[in-house]
Coordinates of C-alpha atoms in Angstrom, one line a residue:
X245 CA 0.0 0.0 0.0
X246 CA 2.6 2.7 1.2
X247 CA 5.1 1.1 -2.4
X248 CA 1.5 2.5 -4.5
X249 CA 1.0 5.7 -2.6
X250 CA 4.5 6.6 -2.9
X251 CA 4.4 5.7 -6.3
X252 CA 1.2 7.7 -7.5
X253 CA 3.0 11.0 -5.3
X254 CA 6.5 10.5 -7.7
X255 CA 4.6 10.1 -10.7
X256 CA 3.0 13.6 -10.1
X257 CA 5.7 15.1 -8.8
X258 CA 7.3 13.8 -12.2
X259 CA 4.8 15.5 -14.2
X260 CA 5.2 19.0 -12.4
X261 CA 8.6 19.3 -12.7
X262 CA 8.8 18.4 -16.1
X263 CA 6.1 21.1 -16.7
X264 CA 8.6 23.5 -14.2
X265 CA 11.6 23.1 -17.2
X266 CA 9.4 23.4 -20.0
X267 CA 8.3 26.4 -18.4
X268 CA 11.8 27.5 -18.5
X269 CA 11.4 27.9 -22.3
X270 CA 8.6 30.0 -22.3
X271 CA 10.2 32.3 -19.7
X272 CA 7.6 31.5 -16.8
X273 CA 9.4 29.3 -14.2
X274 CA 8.1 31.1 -11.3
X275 CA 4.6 30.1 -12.1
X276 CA 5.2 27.1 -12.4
X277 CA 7.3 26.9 -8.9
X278 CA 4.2 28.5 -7.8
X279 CA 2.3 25.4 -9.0
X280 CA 4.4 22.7 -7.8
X281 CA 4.0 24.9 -4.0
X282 CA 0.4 24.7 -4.2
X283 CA 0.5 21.1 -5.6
X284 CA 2.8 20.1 -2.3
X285 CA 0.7 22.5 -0.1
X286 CA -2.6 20.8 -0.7
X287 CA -1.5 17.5 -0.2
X288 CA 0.9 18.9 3.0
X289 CA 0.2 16.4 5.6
X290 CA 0.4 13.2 3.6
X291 CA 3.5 14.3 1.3
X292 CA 5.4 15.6 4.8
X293 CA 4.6 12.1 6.3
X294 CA 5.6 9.9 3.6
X295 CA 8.8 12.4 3.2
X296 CA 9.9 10.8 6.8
X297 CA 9.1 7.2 5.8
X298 CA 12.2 5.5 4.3
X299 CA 10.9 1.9 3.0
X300 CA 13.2 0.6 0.2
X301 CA 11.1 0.0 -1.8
X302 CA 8.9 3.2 -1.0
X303 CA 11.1 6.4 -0.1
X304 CA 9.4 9.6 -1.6
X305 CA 12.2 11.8 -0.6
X306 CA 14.8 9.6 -2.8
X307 CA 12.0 9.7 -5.7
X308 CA 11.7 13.1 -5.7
X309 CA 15.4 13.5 -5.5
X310 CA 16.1 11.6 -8.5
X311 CA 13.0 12.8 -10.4
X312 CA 14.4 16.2 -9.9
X313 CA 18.1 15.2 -10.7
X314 CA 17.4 13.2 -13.5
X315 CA 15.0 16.3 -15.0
X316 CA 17.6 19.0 -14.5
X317 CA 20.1 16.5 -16.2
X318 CA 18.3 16.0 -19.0
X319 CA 17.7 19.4 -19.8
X320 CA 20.9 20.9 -19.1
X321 CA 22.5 18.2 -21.5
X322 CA 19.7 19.4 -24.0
X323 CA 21.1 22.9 -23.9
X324 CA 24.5 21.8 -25.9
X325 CA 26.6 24.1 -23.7
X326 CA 30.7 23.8 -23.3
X327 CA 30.9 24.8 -19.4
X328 CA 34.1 23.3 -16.7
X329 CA 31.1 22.8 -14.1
X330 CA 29.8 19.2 -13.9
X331 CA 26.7 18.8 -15.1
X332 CA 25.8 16.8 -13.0
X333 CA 26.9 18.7 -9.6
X334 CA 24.4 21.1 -11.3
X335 CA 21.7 18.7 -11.3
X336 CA 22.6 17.6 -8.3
X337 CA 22.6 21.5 -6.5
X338 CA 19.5 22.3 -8.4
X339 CA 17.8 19.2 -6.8
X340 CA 18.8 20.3 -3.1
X341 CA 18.0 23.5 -3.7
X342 CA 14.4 22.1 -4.5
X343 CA 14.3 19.6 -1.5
X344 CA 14.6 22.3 0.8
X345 CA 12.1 24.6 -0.3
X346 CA 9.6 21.4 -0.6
X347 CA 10.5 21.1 3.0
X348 CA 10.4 24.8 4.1
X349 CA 6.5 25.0 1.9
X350 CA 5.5 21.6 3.8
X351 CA 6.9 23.5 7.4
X352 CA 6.0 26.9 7.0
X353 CA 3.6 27.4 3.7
X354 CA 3.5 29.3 0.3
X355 CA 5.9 32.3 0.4
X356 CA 6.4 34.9 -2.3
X357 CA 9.7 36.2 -1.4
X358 CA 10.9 32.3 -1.7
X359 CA 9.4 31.3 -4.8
X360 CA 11.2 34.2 -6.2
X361 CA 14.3 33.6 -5.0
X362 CA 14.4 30.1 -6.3
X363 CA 13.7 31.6 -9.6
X364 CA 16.4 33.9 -9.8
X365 CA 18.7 31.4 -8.2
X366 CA 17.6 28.5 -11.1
X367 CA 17.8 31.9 -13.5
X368 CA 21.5 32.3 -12.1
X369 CA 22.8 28.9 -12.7
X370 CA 21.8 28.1 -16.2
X371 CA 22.7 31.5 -17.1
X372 CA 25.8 30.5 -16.3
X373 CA 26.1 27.7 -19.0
X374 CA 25.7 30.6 -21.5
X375 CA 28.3 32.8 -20.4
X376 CA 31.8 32.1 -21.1
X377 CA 32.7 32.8 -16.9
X378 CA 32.5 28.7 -16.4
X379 CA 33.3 27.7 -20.1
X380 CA 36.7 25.6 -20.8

């Protein structure tokens, strides 16, 4: 039961994000931050609880880790950009970055100020790719 709930949570989770970088394209990733919040804010108590449970074979957290990972990966390698950085380190910044404001929503709720700032900081790092700062 808990493998299947956890399951149905990653695959909408999965969704949103993807929806979050295509967003990214059109130049409106702070709504759609602002609809992964609400998504996590309306389901609050059961995503916060199952965030805690750590079942191998039914961990949300590590699923939305690696949903997010994986995601970011994917499109940074779509974006055909010569940079010294990692991609993956990015990927794997980008998805802490998202696990804790997940966790700061699911504690403290929906905030402006935040969704903004993990806008301009997301804004920040792939700009980054396109400069020649990091480039080899």
């Amino acid at each position: 039961m808990l493998e299947k709930i956890v399951k149905r949570y990653a695959s909408d989770f999965k969704v949103e994000v993807e929806h979050r970088f295509e967003a990214m394209e059109e130049g409106k990733v702070a709504n759609a931050i602002e609809l992964v919040t609400d998504q996590m804010i309306r389901n609050k108590l059961e995503i916060s609880t199952l965030l805690t449970a750590h079942e191998v074979s039914a961990d949300l957290r590590k699923e939305f880790e690696q949903i997010l990972f994986s995601t970011c990966l994917a499109y940074l390698k779509q974006q055909n950009s010569s940079t010294s950085i990692a991609l993956e380190y990015l990927a794997e910044l980008y998805a802490a970055n998202s696990m804790t404001s997940i966790q700061w929503v699911l504690k403290n709720g929906k905030d402006a100020n935040i969704i903004l700032l993990l806008d301009q900081m997301q804004e920040y790092i792939f700009n980054q790719l396109k400069s020649d700062l990091y480039t080899s």
